[in-house]
Short mmCIF file of C-alpha atoms and ligand atoms in Angstrom, two decimals:
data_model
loop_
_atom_site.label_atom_id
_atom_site.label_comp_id
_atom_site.label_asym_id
_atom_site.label_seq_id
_atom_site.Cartn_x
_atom_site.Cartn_y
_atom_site.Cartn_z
CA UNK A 1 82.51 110.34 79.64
CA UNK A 2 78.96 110.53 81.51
CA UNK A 3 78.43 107.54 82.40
CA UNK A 4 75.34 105.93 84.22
CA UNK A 5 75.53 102.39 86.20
CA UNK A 6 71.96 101.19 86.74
CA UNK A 7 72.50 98.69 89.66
CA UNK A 8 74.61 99.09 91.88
CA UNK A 9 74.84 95.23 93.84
CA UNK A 10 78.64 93.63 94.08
CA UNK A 11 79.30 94.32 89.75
CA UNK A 12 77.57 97.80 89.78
CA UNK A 13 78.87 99.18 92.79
CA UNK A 14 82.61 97.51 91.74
CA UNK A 15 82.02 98.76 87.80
CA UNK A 16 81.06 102.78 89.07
CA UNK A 17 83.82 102.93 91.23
CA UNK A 18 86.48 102.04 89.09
CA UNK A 19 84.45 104.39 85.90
CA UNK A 20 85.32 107.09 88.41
CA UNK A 21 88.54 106.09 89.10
CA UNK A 22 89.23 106.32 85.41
CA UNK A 23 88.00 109.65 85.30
CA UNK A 24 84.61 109.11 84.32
CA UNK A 25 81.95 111.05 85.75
CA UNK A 26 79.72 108.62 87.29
CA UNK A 27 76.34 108.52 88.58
CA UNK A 28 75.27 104.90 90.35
CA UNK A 29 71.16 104.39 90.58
CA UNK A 30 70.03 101.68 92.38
CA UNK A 31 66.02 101.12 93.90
CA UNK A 32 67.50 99.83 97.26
CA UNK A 33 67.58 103.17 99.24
CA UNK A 34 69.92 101.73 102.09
CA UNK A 35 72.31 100.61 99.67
CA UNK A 36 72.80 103.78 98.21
CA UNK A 37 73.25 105.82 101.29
CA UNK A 38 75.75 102.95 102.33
CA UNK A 39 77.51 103.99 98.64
CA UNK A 40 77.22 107.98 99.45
CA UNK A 41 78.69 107.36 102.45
CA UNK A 42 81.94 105.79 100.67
CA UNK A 43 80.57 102.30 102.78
CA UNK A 44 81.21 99.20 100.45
CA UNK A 45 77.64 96.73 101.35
CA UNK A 46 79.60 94.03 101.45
CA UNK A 47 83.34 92.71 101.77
CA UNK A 48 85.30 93.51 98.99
CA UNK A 49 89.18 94.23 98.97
CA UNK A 50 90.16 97.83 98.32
CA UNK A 51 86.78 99.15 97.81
CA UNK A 52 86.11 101.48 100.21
CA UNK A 53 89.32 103.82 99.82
CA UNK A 54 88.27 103.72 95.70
CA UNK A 55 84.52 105.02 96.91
CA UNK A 56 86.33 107.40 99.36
CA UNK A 57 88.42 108.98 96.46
CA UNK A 58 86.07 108.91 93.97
CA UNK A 59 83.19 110.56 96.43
CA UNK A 60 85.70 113.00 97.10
CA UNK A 61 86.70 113.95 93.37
CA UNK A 62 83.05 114.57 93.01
CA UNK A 63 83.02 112.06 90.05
CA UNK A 64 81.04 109.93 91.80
CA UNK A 65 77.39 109.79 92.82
CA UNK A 66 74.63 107.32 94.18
CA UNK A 67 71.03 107.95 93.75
CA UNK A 68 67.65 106.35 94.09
CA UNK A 69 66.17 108.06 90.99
CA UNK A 70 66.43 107.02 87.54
CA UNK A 71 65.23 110.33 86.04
CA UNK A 72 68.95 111.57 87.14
CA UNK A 73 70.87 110.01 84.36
CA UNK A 74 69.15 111.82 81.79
CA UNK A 75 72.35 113.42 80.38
CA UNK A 76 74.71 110.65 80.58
CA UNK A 77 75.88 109.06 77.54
CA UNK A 78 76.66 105.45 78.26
CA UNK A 79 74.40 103.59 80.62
CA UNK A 80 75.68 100.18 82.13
CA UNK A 81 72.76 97.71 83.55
CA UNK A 82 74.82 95.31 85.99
CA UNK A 83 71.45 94.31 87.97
CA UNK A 84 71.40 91.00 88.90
CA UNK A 85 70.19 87.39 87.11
CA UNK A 86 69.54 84.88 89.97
CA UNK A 87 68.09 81.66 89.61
CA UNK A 88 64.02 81.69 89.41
CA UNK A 89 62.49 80.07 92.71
CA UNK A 90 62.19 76.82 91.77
CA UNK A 91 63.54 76.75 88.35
CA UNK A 92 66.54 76.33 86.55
CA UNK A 93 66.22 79.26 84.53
CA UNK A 94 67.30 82.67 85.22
CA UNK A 95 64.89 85.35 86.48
CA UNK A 96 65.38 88.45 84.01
CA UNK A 97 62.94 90.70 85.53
CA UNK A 98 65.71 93.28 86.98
CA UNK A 99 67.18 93.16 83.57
CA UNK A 100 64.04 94.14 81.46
CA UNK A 101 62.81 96.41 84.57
CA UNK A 102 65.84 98.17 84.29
CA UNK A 103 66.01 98.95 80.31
CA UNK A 104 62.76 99.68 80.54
CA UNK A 105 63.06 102.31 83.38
CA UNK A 106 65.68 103.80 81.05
CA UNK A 107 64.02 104.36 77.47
CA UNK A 108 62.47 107.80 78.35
CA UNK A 109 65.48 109.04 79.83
CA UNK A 110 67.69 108.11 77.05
CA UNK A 111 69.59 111.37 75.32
CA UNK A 112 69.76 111.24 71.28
CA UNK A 113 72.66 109.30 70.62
CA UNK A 114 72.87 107.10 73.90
CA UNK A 115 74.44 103.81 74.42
CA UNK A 116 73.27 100.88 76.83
CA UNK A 117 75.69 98.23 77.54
CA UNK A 118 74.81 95.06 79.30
CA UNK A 119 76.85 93.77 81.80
CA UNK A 120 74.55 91.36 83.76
CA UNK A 121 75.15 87.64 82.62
CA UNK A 122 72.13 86.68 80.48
CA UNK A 123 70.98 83.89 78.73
CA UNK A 124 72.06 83.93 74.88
CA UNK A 125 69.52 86.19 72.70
CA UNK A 126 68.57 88.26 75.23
CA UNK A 127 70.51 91.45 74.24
CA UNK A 128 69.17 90.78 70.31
CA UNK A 129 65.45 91.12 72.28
CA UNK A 130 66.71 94.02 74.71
CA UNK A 131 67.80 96.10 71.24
CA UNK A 132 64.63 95.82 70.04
CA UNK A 133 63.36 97.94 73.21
CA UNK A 134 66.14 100.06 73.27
CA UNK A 135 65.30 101.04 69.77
CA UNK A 136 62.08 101.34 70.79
CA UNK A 137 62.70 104.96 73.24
CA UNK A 138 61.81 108.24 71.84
CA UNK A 139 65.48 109.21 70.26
CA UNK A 140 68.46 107.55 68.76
CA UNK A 141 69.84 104.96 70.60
CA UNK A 142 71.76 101.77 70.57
CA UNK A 143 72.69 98.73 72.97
CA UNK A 144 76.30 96.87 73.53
CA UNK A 145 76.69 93.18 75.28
CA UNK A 146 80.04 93.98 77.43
CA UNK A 147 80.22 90.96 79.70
CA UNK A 148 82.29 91.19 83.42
CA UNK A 149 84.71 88.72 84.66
CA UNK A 150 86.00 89.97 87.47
CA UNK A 151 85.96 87.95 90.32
CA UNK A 152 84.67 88.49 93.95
CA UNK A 153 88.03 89.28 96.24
CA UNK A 154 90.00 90.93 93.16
CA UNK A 155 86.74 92.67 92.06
CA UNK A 156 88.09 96.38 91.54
CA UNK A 157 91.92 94.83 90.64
CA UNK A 158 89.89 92.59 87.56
CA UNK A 159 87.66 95.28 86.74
CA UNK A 160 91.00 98.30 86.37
CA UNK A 161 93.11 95.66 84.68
CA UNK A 162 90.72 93.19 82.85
CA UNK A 163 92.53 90.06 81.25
CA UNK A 164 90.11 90.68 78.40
CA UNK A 165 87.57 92.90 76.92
CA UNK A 166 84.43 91.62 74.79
CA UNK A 167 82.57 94.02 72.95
CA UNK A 168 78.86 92.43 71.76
CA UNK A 169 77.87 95.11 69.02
CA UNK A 170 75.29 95.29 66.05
CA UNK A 171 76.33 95.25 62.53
CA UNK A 172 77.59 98.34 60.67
CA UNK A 173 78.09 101.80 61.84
CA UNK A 174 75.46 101.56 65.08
CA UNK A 175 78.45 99.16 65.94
CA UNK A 176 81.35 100.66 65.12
CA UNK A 177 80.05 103.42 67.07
CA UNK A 178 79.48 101.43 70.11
CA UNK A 179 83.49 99.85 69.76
CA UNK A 180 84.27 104.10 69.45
CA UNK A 181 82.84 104.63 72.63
CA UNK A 182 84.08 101.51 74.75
CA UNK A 183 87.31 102.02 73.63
CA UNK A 184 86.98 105.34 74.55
CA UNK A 185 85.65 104.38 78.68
CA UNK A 186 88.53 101.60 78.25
CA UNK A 187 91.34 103.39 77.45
CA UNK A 188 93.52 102.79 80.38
CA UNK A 189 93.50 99.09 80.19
CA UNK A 190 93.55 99.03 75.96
CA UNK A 191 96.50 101.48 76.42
CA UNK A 192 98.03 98.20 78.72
CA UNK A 193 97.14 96.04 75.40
CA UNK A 194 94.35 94.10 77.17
CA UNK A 195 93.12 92.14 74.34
CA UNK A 196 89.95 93.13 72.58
CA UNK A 197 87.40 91.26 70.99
CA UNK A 198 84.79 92.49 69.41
CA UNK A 199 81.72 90.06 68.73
CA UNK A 200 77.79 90.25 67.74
CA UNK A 201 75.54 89.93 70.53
CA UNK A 202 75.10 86.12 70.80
CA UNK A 203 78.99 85.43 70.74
CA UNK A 204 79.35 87.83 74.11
CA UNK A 205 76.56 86.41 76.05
CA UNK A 206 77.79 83.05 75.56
CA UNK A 207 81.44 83.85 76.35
CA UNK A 208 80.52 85.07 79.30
CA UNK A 209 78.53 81.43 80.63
CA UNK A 210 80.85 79.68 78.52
CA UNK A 211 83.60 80.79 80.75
CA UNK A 212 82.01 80.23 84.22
CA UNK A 213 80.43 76.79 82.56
CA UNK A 214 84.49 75.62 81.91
CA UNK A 215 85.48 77.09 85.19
CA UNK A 216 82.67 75.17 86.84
CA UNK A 217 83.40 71.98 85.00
CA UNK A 218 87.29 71.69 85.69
CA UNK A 219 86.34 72.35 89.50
CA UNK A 220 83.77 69.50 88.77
CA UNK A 221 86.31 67.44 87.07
CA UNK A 222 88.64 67.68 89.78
CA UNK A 223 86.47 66.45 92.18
CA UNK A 224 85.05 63.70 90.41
CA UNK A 225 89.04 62.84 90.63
CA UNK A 226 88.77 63.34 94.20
CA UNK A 227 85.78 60.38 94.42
CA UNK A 228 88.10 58.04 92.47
CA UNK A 229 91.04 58.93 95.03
CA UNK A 230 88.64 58.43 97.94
CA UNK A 231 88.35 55.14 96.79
CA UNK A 232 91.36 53.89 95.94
CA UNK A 233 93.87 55.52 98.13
CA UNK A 234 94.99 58.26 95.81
CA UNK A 235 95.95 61.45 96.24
CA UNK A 236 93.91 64.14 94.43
CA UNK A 237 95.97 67.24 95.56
CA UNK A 238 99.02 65.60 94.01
CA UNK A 239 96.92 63.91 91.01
CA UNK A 240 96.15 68.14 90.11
CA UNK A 241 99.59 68.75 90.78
CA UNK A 242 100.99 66.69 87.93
CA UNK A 243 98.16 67.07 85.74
CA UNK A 244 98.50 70.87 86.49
CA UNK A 245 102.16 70.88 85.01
CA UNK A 246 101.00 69.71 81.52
CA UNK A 247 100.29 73.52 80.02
CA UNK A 248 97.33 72.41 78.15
CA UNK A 249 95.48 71.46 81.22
CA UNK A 250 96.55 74.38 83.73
CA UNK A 251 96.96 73.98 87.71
CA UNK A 252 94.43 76.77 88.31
CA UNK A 253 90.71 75.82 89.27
CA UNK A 254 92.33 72.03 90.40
CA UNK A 255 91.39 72.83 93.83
CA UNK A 256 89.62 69.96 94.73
CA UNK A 257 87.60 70.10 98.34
CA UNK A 258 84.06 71.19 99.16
CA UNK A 259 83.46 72.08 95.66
CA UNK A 260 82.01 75.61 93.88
CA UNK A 261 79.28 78.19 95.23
CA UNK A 262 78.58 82.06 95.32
CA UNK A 263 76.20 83.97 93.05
CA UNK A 264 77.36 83.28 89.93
CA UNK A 265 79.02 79.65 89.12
CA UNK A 266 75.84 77.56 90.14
CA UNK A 267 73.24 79.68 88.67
CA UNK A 268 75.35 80.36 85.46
CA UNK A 269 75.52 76.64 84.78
CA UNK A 270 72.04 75.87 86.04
CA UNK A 271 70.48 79.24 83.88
CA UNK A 272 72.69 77.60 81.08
CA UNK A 273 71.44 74.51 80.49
CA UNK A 274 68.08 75.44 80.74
CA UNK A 275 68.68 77.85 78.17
CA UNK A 276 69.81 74.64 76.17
CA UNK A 277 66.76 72.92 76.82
CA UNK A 278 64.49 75.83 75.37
CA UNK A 279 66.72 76.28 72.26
CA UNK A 280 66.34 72.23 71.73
CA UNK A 281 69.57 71.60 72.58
CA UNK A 282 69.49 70.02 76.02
CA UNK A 283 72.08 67.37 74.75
CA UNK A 284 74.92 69.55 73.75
CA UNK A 285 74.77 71.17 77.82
CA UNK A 286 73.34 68.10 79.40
CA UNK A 287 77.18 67.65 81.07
CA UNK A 288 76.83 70.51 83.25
CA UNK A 289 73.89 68.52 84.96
CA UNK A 290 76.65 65.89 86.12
CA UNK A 291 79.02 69.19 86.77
CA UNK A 292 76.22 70.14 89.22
CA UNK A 293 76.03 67.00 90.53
CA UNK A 294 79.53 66.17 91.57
CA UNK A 295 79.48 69.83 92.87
CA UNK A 296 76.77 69.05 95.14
CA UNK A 297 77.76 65.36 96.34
CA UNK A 298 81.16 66.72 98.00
CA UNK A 299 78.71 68.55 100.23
CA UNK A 300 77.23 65.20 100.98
CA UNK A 301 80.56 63.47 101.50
CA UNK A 302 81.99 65.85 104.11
CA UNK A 303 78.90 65.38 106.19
CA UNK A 304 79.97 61.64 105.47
CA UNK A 305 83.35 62.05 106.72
CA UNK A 306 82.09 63.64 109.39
CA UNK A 307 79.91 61.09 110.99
CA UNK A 308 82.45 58.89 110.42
CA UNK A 309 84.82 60.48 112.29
CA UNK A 310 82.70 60.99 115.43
CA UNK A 311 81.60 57.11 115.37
CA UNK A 312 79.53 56.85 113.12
CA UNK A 313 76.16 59.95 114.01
CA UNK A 314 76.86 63.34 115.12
CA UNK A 315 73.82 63.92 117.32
CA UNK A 316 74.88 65.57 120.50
CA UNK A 317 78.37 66.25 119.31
CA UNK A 318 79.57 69.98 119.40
CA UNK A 319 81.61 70.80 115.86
CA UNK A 320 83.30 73.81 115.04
CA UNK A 321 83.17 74.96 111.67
CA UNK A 322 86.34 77.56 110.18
CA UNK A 323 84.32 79.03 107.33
CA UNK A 324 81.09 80.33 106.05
CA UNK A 325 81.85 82.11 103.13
CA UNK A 326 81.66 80.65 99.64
CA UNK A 327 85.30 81.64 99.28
CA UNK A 328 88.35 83.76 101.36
CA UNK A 329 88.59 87.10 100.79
CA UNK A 330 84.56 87.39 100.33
CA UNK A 331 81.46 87.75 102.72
CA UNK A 332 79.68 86.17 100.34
CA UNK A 333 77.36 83.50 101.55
CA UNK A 334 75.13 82.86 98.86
CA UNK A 335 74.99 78.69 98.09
CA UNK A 336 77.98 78.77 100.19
CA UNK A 337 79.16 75.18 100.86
CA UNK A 338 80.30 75.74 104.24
CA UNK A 339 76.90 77.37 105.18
CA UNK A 340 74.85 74.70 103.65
CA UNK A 341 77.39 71.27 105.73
CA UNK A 342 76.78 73.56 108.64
CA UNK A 343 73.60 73.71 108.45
CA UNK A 344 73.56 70.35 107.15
CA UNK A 345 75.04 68.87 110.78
CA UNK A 346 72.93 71.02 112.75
CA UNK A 347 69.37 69.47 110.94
CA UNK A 348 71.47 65.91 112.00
CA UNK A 349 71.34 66.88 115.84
CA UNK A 350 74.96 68.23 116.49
CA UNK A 351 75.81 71.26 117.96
CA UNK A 352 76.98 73.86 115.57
CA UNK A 353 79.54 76.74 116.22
CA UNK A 354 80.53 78.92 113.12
CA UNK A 355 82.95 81.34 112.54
CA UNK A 356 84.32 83.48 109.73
CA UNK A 357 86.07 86.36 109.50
CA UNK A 358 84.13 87.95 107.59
CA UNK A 359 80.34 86.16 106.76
CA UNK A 360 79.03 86.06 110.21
CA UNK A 361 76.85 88.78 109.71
CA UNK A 362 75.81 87.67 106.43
CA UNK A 363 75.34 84.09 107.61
CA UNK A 364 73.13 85.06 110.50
CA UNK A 365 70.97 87.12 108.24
CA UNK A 366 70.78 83.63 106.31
CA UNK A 367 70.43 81.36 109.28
CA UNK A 368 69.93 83.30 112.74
CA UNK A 369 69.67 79.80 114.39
CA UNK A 370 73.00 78.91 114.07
CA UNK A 371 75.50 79.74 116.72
CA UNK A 372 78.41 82.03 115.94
CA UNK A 373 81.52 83.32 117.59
CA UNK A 374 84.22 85.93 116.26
CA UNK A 375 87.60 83.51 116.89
CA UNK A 376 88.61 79.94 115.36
CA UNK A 377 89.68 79.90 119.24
CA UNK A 378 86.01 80.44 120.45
CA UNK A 379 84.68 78.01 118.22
CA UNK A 380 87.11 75.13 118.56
CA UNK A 381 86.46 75.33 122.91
CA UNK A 382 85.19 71.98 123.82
CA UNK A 383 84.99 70.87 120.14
CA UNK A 384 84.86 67.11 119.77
CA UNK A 385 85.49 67.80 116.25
CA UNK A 386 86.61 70.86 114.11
CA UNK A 387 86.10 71.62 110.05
CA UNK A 388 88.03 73.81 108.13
CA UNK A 389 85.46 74.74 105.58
CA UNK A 390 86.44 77.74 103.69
CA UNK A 391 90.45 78.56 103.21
CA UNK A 392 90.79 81.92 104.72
CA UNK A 393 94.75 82.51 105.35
CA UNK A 394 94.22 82.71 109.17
CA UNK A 395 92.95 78.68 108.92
CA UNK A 396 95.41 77.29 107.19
CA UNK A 397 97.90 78.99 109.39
CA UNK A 398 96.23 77.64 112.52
CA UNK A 399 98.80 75.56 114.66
CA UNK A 400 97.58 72.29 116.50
CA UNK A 401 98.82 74.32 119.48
CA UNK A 402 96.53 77.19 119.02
CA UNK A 403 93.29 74.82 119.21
CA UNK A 404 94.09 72.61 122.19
CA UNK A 405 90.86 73.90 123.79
CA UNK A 406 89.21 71.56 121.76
CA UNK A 407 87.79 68.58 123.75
CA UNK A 408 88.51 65.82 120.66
CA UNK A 409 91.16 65.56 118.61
CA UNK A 410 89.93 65.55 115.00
CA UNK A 411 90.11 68.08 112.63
CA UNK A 412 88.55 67.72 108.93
CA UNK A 413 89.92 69.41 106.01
CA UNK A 414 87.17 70.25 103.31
CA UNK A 415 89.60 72.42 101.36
CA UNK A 416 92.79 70.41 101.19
CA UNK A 417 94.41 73.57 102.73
CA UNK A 418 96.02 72.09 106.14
CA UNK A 419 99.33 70.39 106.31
CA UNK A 420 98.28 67.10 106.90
CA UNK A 421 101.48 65.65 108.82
CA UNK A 422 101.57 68.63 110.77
CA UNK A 423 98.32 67.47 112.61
CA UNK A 424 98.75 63.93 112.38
CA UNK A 425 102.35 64.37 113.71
CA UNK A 426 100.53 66.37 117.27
CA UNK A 427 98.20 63.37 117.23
CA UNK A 428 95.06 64.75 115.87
CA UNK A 429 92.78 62.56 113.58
CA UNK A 430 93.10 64.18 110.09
CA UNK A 431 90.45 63.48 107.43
CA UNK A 432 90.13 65.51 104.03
CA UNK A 433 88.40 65.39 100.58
CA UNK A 434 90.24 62.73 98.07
CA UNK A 435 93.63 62.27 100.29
CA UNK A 436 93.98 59.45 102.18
C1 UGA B 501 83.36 83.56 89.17
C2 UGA B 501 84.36 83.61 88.00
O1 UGA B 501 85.62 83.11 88.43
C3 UGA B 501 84.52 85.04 87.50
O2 UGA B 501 85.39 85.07 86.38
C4 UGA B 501 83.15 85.57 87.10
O3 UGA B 501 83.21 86.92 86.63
C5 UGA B 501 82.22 85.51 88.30
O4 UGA B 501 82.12 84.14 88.75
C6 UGA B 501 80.89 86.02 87.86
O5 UGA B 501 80.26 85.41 86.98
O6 UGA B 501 80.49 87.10 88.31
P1 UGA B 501 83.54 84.13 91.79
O7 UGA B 501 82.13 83.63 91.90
O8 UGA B 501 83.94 85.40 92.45
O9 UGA B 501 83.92 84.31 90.23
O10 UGA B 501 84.46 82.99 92.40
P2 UGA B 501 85.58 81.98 91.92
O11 UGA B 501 86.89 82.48 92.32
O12 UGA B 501 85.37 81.61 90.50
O13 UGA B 501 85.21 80.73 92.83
C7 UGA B 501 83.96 80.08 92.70
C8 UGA B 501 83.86 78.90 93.63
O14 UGA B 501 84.70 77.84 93.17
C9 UGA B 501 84.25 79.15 95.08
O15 UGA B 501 83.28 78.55 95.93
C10 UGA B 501 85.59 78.49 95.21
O16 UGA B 501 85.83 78.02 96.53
C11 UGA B 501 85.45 77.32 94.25
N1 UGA B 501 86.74 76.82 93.73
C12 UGA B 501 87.53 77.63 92.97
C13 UGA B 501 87.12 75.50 93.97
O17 UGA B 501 86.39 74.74 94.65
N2 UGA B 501 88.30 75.06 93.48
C14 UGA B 501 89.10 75.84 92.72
O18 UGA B 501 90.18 75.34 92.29
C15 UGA B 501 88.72 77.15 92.47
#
């Protein structure tokens, strides 16, 4: 199939490599001109697992292409918009103006017959309002709500072998057509029975911030858990552990520590219930305020724990921090929890020394004041005090041995990822969130 991918930011650039891979031909538009000669030149713009040999191949089979000009997908058939939704400044609410910019860019370039499926997470009843354009353009065309979950780290692994596929369609033939034609761009995985469900437009949307929404809330739950421990002398890590074994509940997303971030979680839940509020419905969402809540007070509590540990203020201390990105495997730093404690300790007078290994860059285009190094080494020299903020493998590995250059002897876990009587037993002062 001809396939166009208007946006071309972590799910665009992800969603027209793997078309291509398929055996789609692929053309990738985006209005960021560096980003697309990044994508020409088979560079991923950010850190993401395996994607730079799939752009290599694809750029190579000559399936796949990046361009600034929208006029240029005038003969593909199916066009995907996977711009981004981010949270308005200063409002809950998302901002759709990529969304509607980018359907609207489309409609005179639309061939007779041409389908537009949305990929970007959008509030519910937007893709009902986006048909109405798309059936506005000069010729015959129809729009599809085909919502992503793939997540960032397995981004082009989720996207070749989904765990499911949701079709938003109209009624009747217009949508029977549009099933025809995804089925057709999904063969591989259907041919791997990857269950299908086919839904009207409303029922998509809100599966996809449904999902993030429960994702976001067990996190939350666990955490709230991790308060109670705190308090009592519990153990949250082994509280998920046994909870985890019942099958209804599930040990995945039990992680309890610093809590959730990235581009997608807290704006989905945030964009969410403000879409509840306008739909007179605040009530039936009003939950995922306390989800964003707890979320947000285990950023306050490590900053907590720190101070305590140090006697009580941090000013004039020196702290290394083991992770800036909102999650291993990523580069990822937006509303990263271990950016914003980092940052948080600096504003409280100590000295800050960061390291990742992979969000340095992206954390000094954040925050240029902070100071970074390239080595868990590096940062921990002269350390009275070192946090392990974001699990990356080579951090949890770490050996008491392999940080003696610290000057103090403390080392706070904000992911419960460390082996606790491993440090303890080499003399260190061990502190996490919701173990004693
Ligand atoms: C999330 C969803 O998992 C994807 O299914 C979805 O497609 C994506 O958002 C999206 O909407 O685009 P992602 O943001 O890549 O994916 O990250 P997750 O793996 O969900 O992690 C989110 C945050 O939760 C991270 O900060 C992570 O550290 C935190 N987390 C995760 C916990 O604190 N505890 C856990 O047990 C699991």
């Amino acid at each position: 199939m001809k396939i166009s991918v208007i946006g071309c930011g972590y799910l665009g650039a992800v969603h027209a490599a793997c078309m291509a891979e398929l055996g789609h031909e692929v053309i990738g538009v985006d209005v960021d001109q560096s980003k697309i000669d990044a994508l020409t030149a088979a560079h991923a713009p950010f850190f993401e697992p395996g994607l730079p040999e799939l752009l290599a191949s694809a750029n190579a089979s000559g399936r796949l292409r990046f361009t600034t000009d929208i006029a240029e997908v005038s003969d593909a058939d199916v066009h995907f918009i996977a711009v981004g939704t981010p949270q308005k400044k200063g409002e809950y609410a998302a901002d759709l103006t990529y969304v509607n910019a980018a359907v609207t860019a489309l409609l005179p370039h639309l061939r007779d017959g041409a389908l537009v499926v949305g990929k970007s997470t959008v509030p519910v009843g937007t893709a009902a309002r986006l048909a109405e354009l798309v059936a506005s353009a000069p010729v015959s065309a129809s729009l599809a709500w085909n919502p992503e979950f793939l997540r960032e780290g397995f981004a082009v692994k989720d996207t070749l072998g989904p765990d499911r596929l949701v079709y938003g369609v109209p009624a009747g033939e217009a949508g029977e057509r549009a099933t025809a034609i995804l089925d057709e761009i999904y063969e591989v995985a259907l041919s791997r029975e990857t269950p299908r469900i086919i839904t009207d437009y409303a029922t998509a949307e809100l599966v996809k911030v449904s999902a993030n929404a429960f994702l976001a809330t067990k996190i939350s739950f666990i955490n709230a858990m991790a308060e109670i421990a705190e308090a009592t002398g519990a153990d949250v890590t082994q509280l998920a552990d046994a909870i985890g074994h019942d099958n209804r509940i599930g040990r995945r997303f039990l992680n309890s520590g610093l809590g959730f971030g990235g581009g997608c979680l807290p704006k989905d839940i945030r964009a969410f219930r403000a879409r509840g509020e306008e739909l007179g419905l605040g009530a039936s969402l009003a939950f995922l305020g306390e989800v964003d809540a707890i979320n947000l007070r285990r950023r306050d509590r490590m900053v907590e724990i720190t101070r305590e540990a140090l006697g009580g203020d941090v000013r004039g201390k020196r702290i290394a921090v083991l992770g800036l990105a909102f999650k291993p495997d990523s580069d990822d730093v937006r509303d990263s929890p271990s950016l914003d404690v980092a940052m948080r300790l600096r504003a409280e007078g100590a000295t800050v020394v960061a390291t990742d290994p992979e969000a340095v860059e992206t954390s000094r285009r954040q925050h240029p004041e902070l100071d970074y190094v390239a080595t868990a080494q590096e940062a921990a020299t002269g350390a009275d005090a070192v946090l392990v903020l974001t699990e990356w493998k080579q951090f949890r590995d770490l050996m008491p041995a392999d940080l003696e250059v610290a000057a103090g002897r403390v080392i706070l876990d904000g992911r419960n990822c460390l082996d606790r009587d491993r440090w303890r037993a080499a003399g260190w002062l061990y502190r996490s969130l919701g173990r004693p």
